[in-house]
Each structure stands twice: as C-alpha cells, then as structure tokens.
Coordinates of N, CA and C in Angstrom, one line a residue:
X1469 N -66.3 -106.6 -11.5 CA -66.5 -105.6 -10.3 C -67.7 -106.2 -9.4
X1470 N -68.4 -107.4 -9.9 CA -69.5 -108.0 -9.1 C -68.8 -108.8 -8.1
X1471 N -67.5 -109.2 -8.1 CA -67.0 -110.2 -6.9 C -66.1 -109.5 -6.1
X1472 N -66.3 -109.4 -4.9 CA -65.4 -108.9 -3.9 C -64.5 -109.9 -3.2
X1473 N -64.8 -111.2 -3.7 CA -64.0 -112.2 -3.0 C -63.8 -113.6 -3.9
X1474 N -63.0 -114.4 -3.7 CA -63.1 -115.6 -4.5 C -64.0 -116.7 -3.8
X1475 N -64.7 -116.6 -2.8 CA -65.3 -117.4 -2.1 C -66.6 -117.6 -2.8
X1476 N -67.3 -118.6 -2.5 CA -68.5 -119.0 -3.0 C -69.5 -118.2 -2.4
X1477 N -70.5 -117.5 -2.8 CA -71.4 -116.5 -2.1 C -72.3 -117.2 -1.2
X1478 N -72.9 -116.6 -0.3 CA -74.0 -117.0 0.6 C -73.5 -118.0 1.6
X1479 N -74.3 -119.0 1.7 CA -73.9 -120.2 2.6 C -73.5 -121.4 2.0
X1480 N -72.9 -121.3 0.7 CA -72.7 -122.5 -0.1 C -71.4 -123.0 0.6
X1481 N -70.5 -122.5 1.0 CA -69.4 -123.1 1.7 C -69.7 -124.0 3.0
X1482 N -70.7 -123.3 3.8 CA -71.2 -124.1 4.9 C -72.0 -125.3 4.6
X1483 N -72.6 -125.2 3.4 CA -73.4 -126.4 2.9 C -72.6 -127.5 2.5
X1484 N -71.5 -127.1 1.6 CA -70.6 -128.2 1.3 C -69.8 -129.0 2.4
X1485 N -69.4 -128.0 3.5 CA -68.8 -128.7 4.6 C -69.8 -129.5 5.5
X1486 N -71.0 -129.2 5.5 CA -71.9 -129.9 6.4 C -72.5 -131.4 5.6
X1487 N -72.5 -131.2 4.2 CA -72.6 -132.4 3.5 C -71.4 -133.4 3.4
X1488 N -70.3 -132.7 3.4 CA -69.0 -133.7 3.5 C -68.8 -134.3 4.8
X1489 N -69.2 -133.6 5.8 CA -69.0 -134.2 7.1 C -70.1 -135.5 7.3
X1490 N -71.1 -135.3 6.8 CA -71.8 -136.5 6.7 C -71.5 -137.4 5.8
X1491 N -70.9 -137.3 4.7 CA -70.6 -138.2 3.7 C -69.3 -137.7 3.0
X1492 N -68.0 -138.2 3.6 CA -66.6 -137.6 3.0 C -66.4 -138.0 1.4
X1493 N -67.4 -138.9 0.9 CA -67.3 -139.4 -0.4 C -67.9 -138.5 -1.4
X1494 N -68.4 -137.2 -1.0 CA -69.1 -136.2 -1.8 C -68.3 -135.7 -2.9
X1495 N -69.0 -135.6 -4.0 CA -68.2 -135.0 -5.2 C -69.0 -133.7 -5.4
X1496 N -68.1 -132.5 -5.4 CA -68.8 -131.2 -5.6 C -68.7 -130.8 -7.0
X1497 N -69.8 -130.4 -7.4 CA -69.8 -129.8 -8.8 C -70.1 -128.4 -8.9
X1498 N -69.1 -127.7 -9.5 CA -69.1 -126.2 -9.4 C -69.7 -125.6 -10.9
X1499 N -70.7 -124.6 -10.7 CA -71.1 -123.9 -11.9 C -70.7 -122.6 -11.5
X1500 N -69.4 -122.2 -11.9 CA -68.9 -120.8 -11.5 C -68.5 -120.0 -12.9
X1501 N -68.5 -118.9 -12.9 CA -67.9 -118.3 -13.9 C -66.4 -118.2 -14.1
X1502 N -65.7 -118.4 -13.1 CA -64.2 -118.3 -12.9 C -63.9 -119.2 -11.8
X1503 N -62.5 -118.8 -11.4 CA -61.9 -119.6 -10.3 C -62.6 -119.3 -9.0
X1504 N -62.6 -120.0 -8.0 CA -62.9 -119.9 -6.5 C -62.0 -120.5 -5.8
X1505 N -62.1 -120.0 -4.6 CA -61.4 -120.6 -3.5 C -62.1 -121.8 -2.7
X1506 N -61.3 -122.7 -2.3 CA -62.0 -123.9 -1.7 C -61.5 -124.4 -0.4
X1507 N -61.8 -123.8 0.8 CA -61.4 -124.1 1.9 C -61.9 -125.5 2.4
X1508 N -62.9 -126.0 1.7 CA -63.6 -127.2 1.9 C -63.1 -128.3 1.2
X1509 N -62.0 -128.1 0.5 CA -61.5 -129.1 -0.5 C -61.0 -130.5 0.2
X1510 N -60.2 -130.4 1.2 CA -59.7 -131.5 1.9 C -60.7 -132.5 2.3
X1511 N -61.9 -131.9 2.7 CA -63.1 -132.7 3.3 C -63.9 -133.4 2.2
X1512 N -63.6 -133.3 1.0 CA -64.3 -133.8 0.0 C -63.6 -134.9 -0.8
X1513 N -64.3 -135.6 -1.6 CA -63.6 -136.7 -2.4 C -63.3 -136.2 -3.8
X1514 N -64.0 -135.3 -4.5 CA -63.7 -134.7 -5.8 C -64.3 -133.5 -6.0
X1515 N -63.8 -132.7 -7.1 CA -64.5 -131.4 -7.4 C -64.5 -131.7 -8.9
X1516 N -65.6 -131.2 -9.6 CA -65.9 -131.3 -11.0 C -66.1 -129.6 -11.3
X1517 N -65.2 -129.1 -12.2 CA -65.6 -127.8 -12.4 C -66.2 -127.9 -13.8
X1518 N -67.4 -127.3 -13.9 CA -68.4 -127.4 -15.1 C -68.5 -125.9 -15.7
X1519 N -68.1 -124.8 -15.0 CA -68.4 -123.5 -15.4 C -69.7 -123.3 -15.8
X1520 N -70.1 -122.7 -16.9 CA -71.6 -122.4 -17.4 C -71.7 -123.3 -18.5
X1521 N -72.2 -124.4 -18.5 CA -72.1 -125.5 -19.4 C -73.2 -125.4 -20.5
X1522 N -74.2 -124.6 -20.3 CA -75.4 -124.3 -21.2 C -76.5 -125.4 -21.1
X1523 N -77.2 -125.5 -22.1 CA -78.6 -126.4 -21.9 C -78.3 -127.8 -21.8
X1524 N -77.2 -128.2 -22.5 CA -76.7 -129.6 -22.1 C -75.9 -130.0 -20.9
X1525 N -75.8 -129.1 -20.4 CA -74.8 -129.1 -18.8 C -75.4 -130.1 -18.1
X1526 N -76.5 -130.4 -17.9 CA -76.8 -131.4 -16.9 C -76.7 -132.9 -17.4
X1527 N -76.9 -133.0 -18.8 CA -76.3 -134.4 -19.4 C -74.9 -134.5 -19.4
X1528 N -74.2 -133.6 -19.6 CA -72.7 -133.8 -19.9 C -72.2 -133.8 -18.3
X1529 N -72.9 -133.2 -17.3 CA -72.2 -133.4 -16.0 C -72.7 -134.9 -15.4
X1530 N -73.8 -135.4 -15.8 CA -74.0 -136.7 -15.5 C -73.2 -137.7 -16.1
X1531 N -72.9 -137.5 -17.3 CA -72.0 -138.3 -18.1 C -70.6 -138.5 -17.4
X1532 N -70.1 -137.5 -17.1 CA -68.7 -137.5 -16.4 C -68.7 -138.0 -15.0
X1533 N -69.8 -137.8 -14.2 CA -70.1 -138.3 -12.8 C -70.2 -139.8 -12.8
X1534 N -70.9 -140.2 -13.8 CA -71.2 -141.7 -13.9 C -70.1 -142.5 -14.6
X1535 N -69.2 -141.8 -15.2 CA -68.0 -142.3 -15.8 C -68.2 -142.8 -17.3
X1536 N -69.4 -142.3 -17.9 CA -69.7 -142.6 -19.3 C -68.7 -141.8 -20.3
X1537 N -68.1 -140.8 -19.8 CA -67.0 -140.2 -20.5 C -66.0 -139.4 -19.8
X1538 N -64.9 -139.5 -20.1 CA -63.7 -138.8 -19.3 C -63.8 -137.5 -19.3
X1539 N -63.4 -136.9 -18.0 CA -63.5 -135.3 -18.0 C -62.1 -134.8 -18.6
X1540 N -62.2 -134.6 -19.8 CA -61.1 -134.3 -20.7 C -60.8 -132.6 -20.9
X1541 N -61.5 -131.7 -20.1 CA -61.2 -130.6 -20.1 C -59.9 -130.2 -19.1
X1542 N -59.3 -129.1 -19.4 CA -58.1 -128.6 -18.5 C -58.4 -127.1 -18.2
X1543 N -57.9 -126.7 -17.1 CA -58.0 -125.2 -16.7 C -57.3 -124.3 -17.5
X1544 N -58.1 -123.3 -17.9 CA -57.5 -122.1 -18.7 C -57.0 -121.0 -17.8
X1545 N -57.3 -121.2 -16.3 CA -56.6 -120.1 -15.6 C -56.2 -120.8 -14.2
X1546 N -55.5 -120.2 -13.6 CA -54.9 -120.6 -12.2 C -56.1 -120.3 -11.3
X1547 N -56.2 -121.3 -10.3 CA -57.0 -121.1 -9.2 C -56.2 -120.6 -8.0
X1548 N -56.4 -119.7 -7.4 CA -55.6 -119.1 -6.1 C -56.3 -119.8 -4.9
X1549 N -55.3 -120.0 -4.0 CA -55.6 -120.7 -2.7 C -56.7 -119.9 -1.9
X1550 N -56.3 -118.5 -2.0 CA -57.3 -117.6 -1.2 C -57.2 -116.3 -1.8
X1551 N -57.8 -115.3 -1.0 CA -57.8 -114.0 -1.5 C -56.6 -113.1 -1.3
X1552 N -55.7 -113.7 -0.6 CA -54.3 -113.0 -0.4 C -53.2 -113.6 -1.2
X1553 N -53.6 -114.6 -2.2 CA -52.5 -115.1 -3.0 C -52.8 -115.2 -4.4
X1554 N -53.0 -114.2 -5.1 CA -53.3 -114.0 -6.5 C -52.7 -112.7 -7.1
X1555 N -52.8 -112.5 -8.4 CA -52.0 -111.3 -9.0 C -52.5 -109.9 -8.5
X1556 N -53.7 -109.7 -8.1 CA -54.2 -108.5 -7.8 C -54.2 -108.1 -6.4
X1557 N -54.0 -109.4 -5.5 CA -54.2 -109.2 -4.1 C -53.4 -108.1 -3.4
X1558 N -54.0 -107.3 -2.5 CA -53.4 -106.4 -1.8 C -53.0 -105.0 -2.5
X1559 N -53.2 -104.9 -3.6 CA -52.9 -103.8 -4.5 C -54.4 -103.2 -5.1
X1560 N -54.8 -102.1 -4.4 CA -56.2 -101.5 -4.8 C -56.2 -100.9 -6.1
X1561 N -55.0 -100.6 -6.6 CA -54.8 -99.9 -8.0 C -55.1 -101.0 -9.1
X1562 N -54.7 -102.3 -8.8 CA -55.2 -103.4 -9.8 C -56.7 -103.9 -9.6
X1563 N -57.0 -103.9 -8.2 CA -58.3 -104.3 -8.1 C -58.6 -103.8 -6.7
X1564 N -59.9 -103.0 -6.3 CA -60.9 -102.9 -7.4 C -60.7 -101.6 -8.1
X1565 N -59.4 -101.1 -8.2 CA -59.2 -100.0 -8.7 C -59.3 -98.5 -7.9
X1566 N -58.7 -97.5 -8.3 CA -58.8 -96.1 -7.5 C -59.6 -95.3 -8.5
X1567 N -60.6 -94.5 -7.9 CA -61.4 -93.6 -8.8 C -61.8 -94.0 -10.0
X1568 N -62.1 -95.3 -10.1 CA -62.8 -96.1 -11.2 C -61.9 -96.4 -12.3
X1569 N -60.5 -96.5 -11.9 CA -59.5 -96.8 -12.8 C -58.8 -98.0 -12.2
X1570 N -58.5 -99.1 -13.0 CA -57.6 -100.1 -12.6 C -56.3 -100.2 -13.5
X1571 N -55.4 -100.4 -12.7 CA -54.1 -100.4 -13.6 C -53.4 -101.9 -13.5
X1572 N -53.4 -102.3 -14.9 CA -52.7 -103.6 -15.4 C -51.3 -103.4 -15.3
X1573 N -50.6 -103.4 -14.0 CA -49.3 -103.0 -13.9 C -48.4 -104.6 -13.9
X1574 N -48.9 -105.6 -14.1 CA -48.2 -106.9 -14.0 C -47.3 -107.1 -15.2
X1575 N -47.4 -106.3 -16.2 CA -46.6 -106.5 -17.2 C -47.0 -107.8 -18.2
X1576 N -45.9 -108.6 -18.4 CA -46.1 -109.8 -19.2 C -46.4 -110.9 -18.3
X1577 N -46.4 -110.7 -16.8 CA -46.5 -111.7 -15.8 C -48.0 -111.8 -15.5
X1578 N -48.8 -112.4 -16.4 CA -50.3 -112.5 -16.3 C -50.6 -114.0 -16.1
X1579 N -51.6 -114.2 -15.2 CA -51.9 -115.5 -14.9 C -50.8 -116.4 -14.3
X1580 N -50.7 -117.7 -14.8 CA -49.8 -118.5 -14.4 C -48.2 -117.9 -14.5
X1581 N -48.2 -117.0 -15.3 CA -46.8 -116.5 -15.2 C -46.4 -115.7 -14.0
X1582 N -47.4 -115.0 -13.4 CA -47.4 -114.4 -12.2 C -47.0 -115.4 -10.9
X1583 N -47.6 -116.6 -10.9 CA -47.4 -117.6 -9.9 C -46.1 -117.9 -9.9
X1584 N -45.4 -118.3 -11.2 CA -44.3 -118.9 -11.4 C -43.2 -117.8 -11.1
X1585 N -43.5 -116.6 -11.6 CA -42.4 -115.4 -11.2 C -42.2 -115.2 -9.7
X1586 N -43.3 -115.2 -8.9 CA -43.5 -114.8 -7.4 C -43.2 -116.0 -6.5
X1587 N -43.2 -117.4 -7.3 CA -43.2 -118.5 -6.3 C -44.2 -118.9 -5.4
X1588 N -45.5 -118.4 -5.8 CA -46.6 -118.6 -5.3 C -47.4 -120.0 -5.7
X1589 N -47.7 -120.6 -4.7 CA -48.3 -122.0 -5.0 C -49.9 -121.9 -5.1
X1590 N -50.4 -122.1 -6.5 CA -51.9 -121.9 -6.6 C -52.5 -123.2 -6.0
X1591 N -53.9 -123.1 -5.8 CA -54.6 -124.1 -5.3 C -54.9 -125.1 -6.6
X1592 N -54.9 -124.7 -7.7 CA -55.0 -125.7 -8.8 C -54.2 -124.8 -10.1
X1593 N -53.1 -125.4 -10.6 CA -52.3 -124.6 -11.8 C -53.1 -124.6 -13.0
X1594 N -52.6 -123.6 -13.7 CA -52.8 -123.5 -15.2 C -52.8 -124.8 -15.9
X1595 N -53.7 -125.3 -16.7 CA -53.5 -126.5 -17.4 C -54.0 -127.7 -16.5
X1596 N -54.4 -127.7 -15.5 CA -54.6 -128.9 -14.5 C -55.9 -129.4 -14.9
X1597 N -55.9 -130.8 -14.7 CA -57.1 -131.6 -15.1 C -56.9 -132.9 -14.8
X1598 N -57.8 -133.7 -14.0 CA -57.7 -135.1 -14.0 C -58.5 -136.0 -14.9
X1599 N -58.1 -137.3 -14.9 CA -58.7 -138.4 -15.9 C -59.2 -139.5 -14.9
X1600 N -60.0 -140.3 -15.7 CA -60.3 -141.7 -14.7 C -59.1 -142.5 -15.1
X1601 N -58.0 -142.3 -15.7 CA -57.1 -143.2 -15.9 C -55.9 -142.4 -15.8
X1602 N -54.6 -142.9 -15.9 CA -53.3 -142.1 -15.7 C -52.3 -142.2 -16.9
X1603 N -51.7 -141.3 -17.0 CA -50.7 -141.2 -18.2 C -49.1 -141.1 -17.8
X1604 N -48.2 -141.7 -18.7 CA -46.8 -141.5 -18.5 C -46.4 -140.7 -19.7
X1605 N -45.3 -139.9 -19.6 CA -44.6 -139.3 -20.7 C -43.1 -139.8 -20.7
X1606 N -42.8 -139.9 -22.0 CA -41.6 -140.5 -22.4 C -40.9 -140.0 -23.5
X1607 N -39.6 -140.2 -23.7 CA -38.9 -140.0 -24.9 C -38.9 -138.6 -25.6
X1608 N -38.6 -137.7 -24.8 CA -38.5 -136.4 -25.3 C -37.4 -136.3 -26.3
X1609 N -37.6 -135.6 -27.5 CA -36.8 -135.3 -28.4 C -37.0 -133.9 -29.1
X1610 N -36.1 -133.1 -28.9 CA -36.1 -131.8 -29.5 C -35.2 -131.5 -30.8
X1611 N -35.8 -131.4 -31.8 CA -34.9 -131.4 -33.0 C -35.4 -130.0 -33.9
X1612 N -34.4 -129.2 -34.0 CA -34.8 -127.9 -34.5 C -35.9 -127.2 -33.8
X1613 N -37.1 -126.7 -34.4 CA -38.1 -126.2 -33.8 C -39.2 -127.0 -33.4
X1614 N -39.1 -128.4 -33.4 CA -40.0 -129.4 -33.2 C -39.8 -130.1 -32.0
X1615 N -40.8 -130.3 -31.0 CA -40.7 -131.1 -29.7 C -41.5 -132.3 -29.7
X1616 N -40.8 -133.5 -29.7 CA -41.4 -134.6 -30.0 C -41.5 -135.5 -28.6
X1617 N -42.6 -136.2 -28.3 CA -42.6 -136.8 -27.1 C -43.8 -138.0 -27.3
X1618 N -43.7 -138.8 -26.5 CA -44.8 -140.1 -26.3 C -45.6 -140.0 -25.0
X1619 N -46.8 -140.2 -25.3 CA -47.7 -140.3 -24.1 C -48.2 -141.6 -24.0
X1620 N -48.3 -142.2 -23.0 CA -48.9 -143.6 -22.7 C -50.1 -143.5 -21.6
X1621 N -51.1 -144.3 -22.0 CA -52.2 -144.5 -21.1 C -51.7 -145.8 -20.3
X1622 N -51.6 -145.5 -19.0 CA -51.1 -146.4 -18.2 C -52.1 -147.1 -17.3
X1623 N -53.5 -146.6 -17.4 CA -54.5 -147.2 -16.8 C -55.2 -148.4 -17.4
X1624 N -56.4 -148.7 -16.8 CA -57.3 -149.9 -17.5 C -58.5 -149.3 -18.1
X1625 N -58.6 -148.1 -18.4 CA -59.7 -147.5 -19.3 C -59.3 -146.6 -20.1
X1626 N -60.1 -146.1 -21.1 CA -59.7 -145.1 -22.0 C -59.7 -143.6 -21.4
X1627 N -59.1 -142.8 -22.0 CA -59.0 -141.4 -21.3 C -58.6 -140.3 -22.2
X1628 N -58.6 -139.2 -21.7 CA -58.0 -137.9 -22.6 C -57.0 -137.1 -21.7
X1629 N -55.9 -137.1 -22.5 CA -54.7 -136.3 -21.8 C -54.6 -134.9 -22.8
X1630 N -54.2 -134.0 -21.9 CA -53.8 -132.7 -22.8 C -52.3 -132.3 -22.5
X1631 N -51.6 -132.8 -23.4 CA -50.0 -132.7 -23.2 C -49.6 -131.3 -23.6
X1632 N -48.8 -130.6 -22.6 CA -48.6 -129.3 -22.6 C -47.0 -129.1 -22.9
X1633 N -46.5 -128.1 -23.7 CA -45.2 -127.8 -23.8 C -44.9 -126.4 -23.5
X1634 N -43.9 -126.3 -22.6 CA -43.5 -125.0 -21.9 C -42.1 -124.7 -22.3
X1635 N -42.0 -123.3 -22.6 CA -40.6 -122.8 -23.1 C -39.9 -121.8 -22.1
X1636 N -38.6 -121.8 -21.8 CA -38.0 -121.1 -20.7 C -37.5 -119.8 -21.5
X1637 N -37.0 -118.9 -20.7 CA -36.6 -117.5 -21.4 C -35.1 -117.8 -22.0
X1638 N -35.1 -116.8 -22.8 CA -33.8 -116.5 -23.6 C -32.7 -115.9 -22.9
X1639 N -31.5 -116.5 -22.9 CA -30.4 -115.9 -22.2 C -29.8 -114.8 -22.9
X1640 N -30.2 -114.5 -24.0 CA -29.7 -113.4 -24.9 C -30.6 -112.1 -24.9
X1641 N -31.9 -112.2 -24.4 CA -32.7 -111.0 -24.4 C -32.4 -110.3 -22.9
X1642 N -32.5 -109.0 -23.2 CA -32.4 -108.0 -21.7 C -33.8 -107.5 -21.7
X1643 N -34.8 -108.3 -21.8 CA -36.1 -107.9 -21.7 C -36.9 -108.7 -20.6
X1644 N -38.0 -108.4 -19.9 CA -38.7 -109.2 -19.1 C -39.2 -110.3 -19.7
X1645 N -39.0 -111.6 -19.0 CA -39.6 -112.7 -19.9 C -40.1 -113.6 -18.7
X1646 N -41.1 -114.6 -19.2 CA -41.9 -115.4 -18.3 C -40.6 -116.6 -17.7
X1647 N -40.8 -116.9 -16.6 CA -40.1 -118.2 -16.2 C -40.4 -119.4 -17.1
X1648 N -41.7 -119.6 -17.5 CA -42.2 -120.4 -18.4 C -43.2 -120.1 -19.3
X1649 N -43.4 -120.2 -20.7 CA -44.5 -119.8 -21.1 C -45.2 -121.1 -21.8
X1650 N -46.3 -121.0 -22.1 CA -47.0 -122.2 -23.0 C -46.7 -122.0 -24.4
X1651 N -46.0 -123.1 -25.0 CA -45.7 -123.1 -26.5 C -46.6 -123.8 -27.4
X1652 N -47.4 -124.7 -26.7 CA -48.2 -125.5 -27.5 C -48.9 -126.7 -26.6
X1653 N -49.8 -127.2 -27.3 CA -50.5 -128.6 -26.5 C -50.9 -129.3 -27.6
X1654 N -51.3 -130.6 -27.2 CA -51.9 -131.7 -27.9 C -53.0 -132.3 -27.0
X1655 N -54.1 -132.6 -27.5 CA -55.2 -133.2 -26.8 C -55.2 -134.7 -27.5
X1656 N -55.0 -135.6 -26.6 CA -54.9 -136.9 -27.0 C -55.9 -137.9 -26.2
X1657 N -56.7 -138.5 -27.1 CA -57.6 -139.6 -26.7 C -57.0 -140.9 -26.8
X1658 N -56.7 -141.5 -25.7 CA -55.9 -142.8 -25.9 C -56.7 -143.9 -25.3
X1659 N -56.6 -145.1 -25.9 CA -57.3 -146.2 -25.2 C -56.5 -146.7 -24.1
X1660 N -57.1 -147.6 -23.3 CA -56.2 -148.3 -22.2 C -55.1 -148.9 -22.9
X1661 N -53.8 -148.6 -22.2 CA -52.5 -149.2 -22.8 C -51.9 -148.7 -24.0
X1662 N -52.7 -147.7 -24.7 CA -52.3 -147.0 -25.9 C -51.1 -146.1 -25.5
X1663 N -50.2 -146.0 -26.5 CA -49.2 -144.9 -26.6 C -49.3 -144.2 -27.9
X1664 N -48.9 -142.8 -27.9 CA -48.9 -142.2 -29.1 C -47.9 -141.1 -29.1
X1665 N -47.2 -140.9 -30.2 CA -46.3 -139.9 -30.5 C -46.8 -138.5 -30.8
X1666 N -46.5 -137.5 -30.2 CA -47.0 -136.3 -30.4 C -45.9 -135.2 -30.7
X1667 N -46.2 -134.1 -31.5 CA -45.2 -133.2 -31.8 C -45.8 -131.9 -31.9
X1668 N -45.0 -130.8 -31.2 CA -45.4 -129.5 -31.1 C -44.5 -128.6 -31.8
X1669 N -44.8 -127.7 -32.6 CA -43.9 -127.0 -33.3 C -43.7 -125.6 -32.8
X1670 N -42.5 -125.2 -32.4 CA -42.3 -123.9 -31.9 C -42.2 -122.9 -33.0
X1671 N -43.1 -122.0 -33.1 CA -42.9 -121.1 -34.2 C -42.2 -119.8 -33.7
X1672 N -41.9 -118.8 -34.6 CA -41.1 -117.7 -34.5 C -41.9 -116.9 -33.2
X1673 N -43.1 -116.7 -33.4 CA -43.7 -115.7 -32.4 C -43.6 -116.2 -30.9
X1674 N -43.7 -117.6 -31.1 CA -43.5 -118.2 -29.6 C -42.2 -117.9 -29.0
X1675 N -41.3 -117.9 -29.8 CA -39.8 -117.8 -29.5 C -39.4 -116.4 -29.4
X1676 N -40.2 -115.5 -29.6 CA -40.0 -113.9 -29.5 C -40.6 -113.4 -28.4
X1677 N -40.0 -112.1 -28.0 CA -40.7 -111.4 -26.9 C -40.9 -110.0 -27.5
X1678 N -41.8 -109.3 -26.9 CA -42.1 -107.8 -27.4 C -41.2 -106.9 -26.9
X1679 N -40.5 -106.1 -27.8 CA -39.8 -105.1 -27.0 C -40.3 -103.6 -27.3
X1680 N -40.9 -103.0 -26.4 CA -41.6 -101.9 -26.3 C -40.9 -100.8 -27.0
X1681 N -39.6 -100.7 -26.7 CA -38.6 -99.7 -27.1 C -38.6 -99.9 -28.7
X1682 N -38.3 -100.9 -29.4 CA -38.3 -101.2 -30.6 C -39.8 -101.3 -31.5
X1683 N -40.7 -101.5 -30.6 CA -42.2 -101.8 -30.9 C -42.0 -102.8 -31.9
X1684 N -41.3 -103.8 -31.6 CA -41.3 -105.0 -32.4 C -41.1 -106.2 -31.6
X1685 N -41.5 -107.5 -32.4 CA -41.1 -108.8 -31.8 C -39.5 -108.9 -31.9
X1686 N -38.8 -109.6 -31.0 CA -37.5 -109.8 -31.0 C -37.4 -111.2 -30.7
X1687 N -36.6 -112.0 -31.5 CA -36.4 -113.5 -31.4 C -35.5 -113.8 -30.3
X1688 N -35.9 -114.5 -29.4 CA -35.2 -114.9 -28.1 C -34.1 -116.0 -28.4
X1689 N -32.8 -115.8 -28.8 CA -32.0 -116.8 -29.2 C -31.3 -117.3 -28.0
X1690 N -30.5 -118.3 -28.3 CA -29.6 -119.0 -27.2 C -30.4 -120.2 -26.9
X1691 N -29.7 -121.0 -25.9 CA -30.3 -122.3 -25.2 C -31.2 -122.0 -24.4
X1692 N -32.5 -122.5 -24.7 CA -33.7 -122.4 -24.0 C -34.3 -123.8 -23.5
X1693 N -34.6 -123.7 -22.4 CA -35.5 -125.1 -21.6 C -36.7 -125.3 -22.2
X1694 N -36.8 -126.6 -22.4 CA -38.2 -127.0 -22.8 C -38.8 -128.0 -21.7
X1695 N -39.9 -127.9 -21.5 CA -40.6 -128.7 -20.6 C -41.9 -129.3 -21.1
X1696 N -42.2 -130.5 -20.8 CA -43.4 -131.2 -21.3 C -44.0 -131.8 -20.0
X1697 N -45.4 -131.6 -19.9 CA -46.2 -132.1 -18.8 C -47.7 -132.0 -19.0
X1698 N -48.4 -132.3 -17.8 CA -49.9 -132.1 -18.0 C -50.5 -130.8 -17.2
X1699 N -49.6 -130.0 -16.8 CA -50.0 -128.7 -16.3 C -48.8 -127.8 -16.3
X1700 N -48.9 -126.5 -15.9 CA -47.8 -125.6 -15.7 C -47.0 -125.9 -14.6
X1701 N -47.6 -126.9 -13.7 CA -46.7 -127.1 -12.4 C -46.5 -128.8 -12.4
X1702 N -46.9 -129.5 -13.3 CA -46.8 -130.9 -13.3 C -46.0 -131.1 -14.6
X1703 N -44.7 -131.0 -14.5 CA -43.9 -131.1 -15.7 C -43.0 -132.3 -15.7
X1704 N -43.3 -133.2 -16.6 CA -42.6 -134.6 -16.6 C -41.5 -134.8 -17.3
X1705 N -41.1 -134.2 -18.3 CA -39.9 -134.0 -19.3 C -39.2 -132.7 -19.3
X1706 N -38.1 -132.8 -19.5 CA -37.2 -131.5 -19.6 C -36.1 -131.7 -20.6
X1707 N -36.0 -130.7 -21.6 CA -34.9 -130.8 -22.5 C -34.4 -129.5 -22.7
X1708 N -33.8 -128.9 -23.9 CA -33.6 -127.8 -24.1 C -33.4 -127.5 -25.8
X1709 N -33.7 -126.3 -26.4 CA -33.5 -126.1 -27.8 C -32.6 -124.9 -28.1
X1710 N -31.7 -124.9 -29.0 CA -30.8 -123.9 -29.4 C -31.6 -123.2 -30.5
X1711 N -31.8 -121.8 -30.1 CA -32.5 -120.9 -31.1 C -31.6 -119.9 -31.6
X1712 N -31.3 -120.2 -33.1 CA -30.1 -119.3 -33.8 C -31.0 -118.0 -34.1
X1713 N -30.0 -117.1 -34.4 CA -30.5 -115.9 -35.0 C -31.4 -115.9 -36.2

C-alpha cells in the first residue's frame, strides 16, 4: 500500500537521465524492494538490480561492477514496462482495493503466467539475468519424466547460467492452465568453453493442476510441450513429453 506507482520516487528518474545524458556509459545500480519501471533504460549502458542486499551489499555490488564475480542472480518476478501493463493495472478491486479489500481474481495466472496469458510484453521477464559471458543450449532429450540438455559457455571468461525448464498445458484437462509454468531449473557455474549436461525431473505435482471442484490435484495427461531457456521469454530448446495416466 506504500507504492502508488512503479516509478522510482522523488527526482531519481530525472537524476538518472541527467547523468546518462552526460555519460551514456552509465551503469545504474538499483536498491529497490521489487520491480520498477525504467523510462530511462535506453539512455544507459547497464542496470544492476541489487534489491536490499544487507551489510555486505556494498562489497557485493563493487565485486560485480568491477567484474570480480559474475552477476549470477535471476529475476524472481516480471518487471512491467509501466503502470498500465501489469496484472493489477486498471482494476481498483485488485489494487489498491475497494473499502479496504483487495480481490485476487487472477486465479492461477499470477506473475509471469499473466503476461503469457494476456500476451503482454514485460520490460524484463521472469527468470531474466545477464552474465559477463554467453551461453548456448544444445541436445534436448526428454525421457520419461526427465528433461536433459547441455549448456555450453561460449564466451572467454567464467560465468553463471540458470537454465530453466518450462512445461506446457495438458490437452486432457478441462481446467484453467498456464501457457507455460516453471517446472525446474539448474544453476550452472561454467568455466570459459566448458559444457555441462543438466537434468531436471518433472515430478507428479508439477505435472498436475488443482481441481477446485474435486478439491484435489489432477494429473495433466497427454502430450505436453517442454521448453528450456534462460528466462520465461528466452526459450532456446523445445520438445515434448507424453504423460500417462
């Protein structure tokens, strides 16, 4: 309730624009509680989201900025473009609420699921994060309930990649389902030129949907799409899995 907008408070946006106008190689470090809009983004060289990092935050920030370590974190939420393009925009019943009551009416389409269902492009998607190197995804194999793939560091220095596996809806369920849901991930620290095989197991709960009528989890059978990539919108590999009863 303390935030009426996604914008940075006070004159911070004006400050960033002024500094970036003087030096377009400016890197902006954000210490914010959650997502913010960034109308100044195109005029800057980089953005480092540090959230509230605690007493060692200054040392950690310096280590990333000077390249002593790779920025291996990934976004646990979607960043909206502006105040008009996020799940509670334009609906006062969702936010800020009516007569002190907020309605969570989005159902299962929370966070990145809402952006996918509505076809809305986020500023930064769920799972996003860059590295000082680059990565390639190869050789997707789905066997039973295990998703295997290879990640290769294609750059000249060591780095961290968080490979994410997403699962598509079941054709057999007559329930509301996500366009894609996060089924698992692997955090891989790879040396320059190194490649590594990773496996994500699809457990029964991940393959199931909640049926409010039955008050129970129902297995989503049938052929379901599987994607692997570095964020919910950067999907490098695609396959499928056949889920039996």
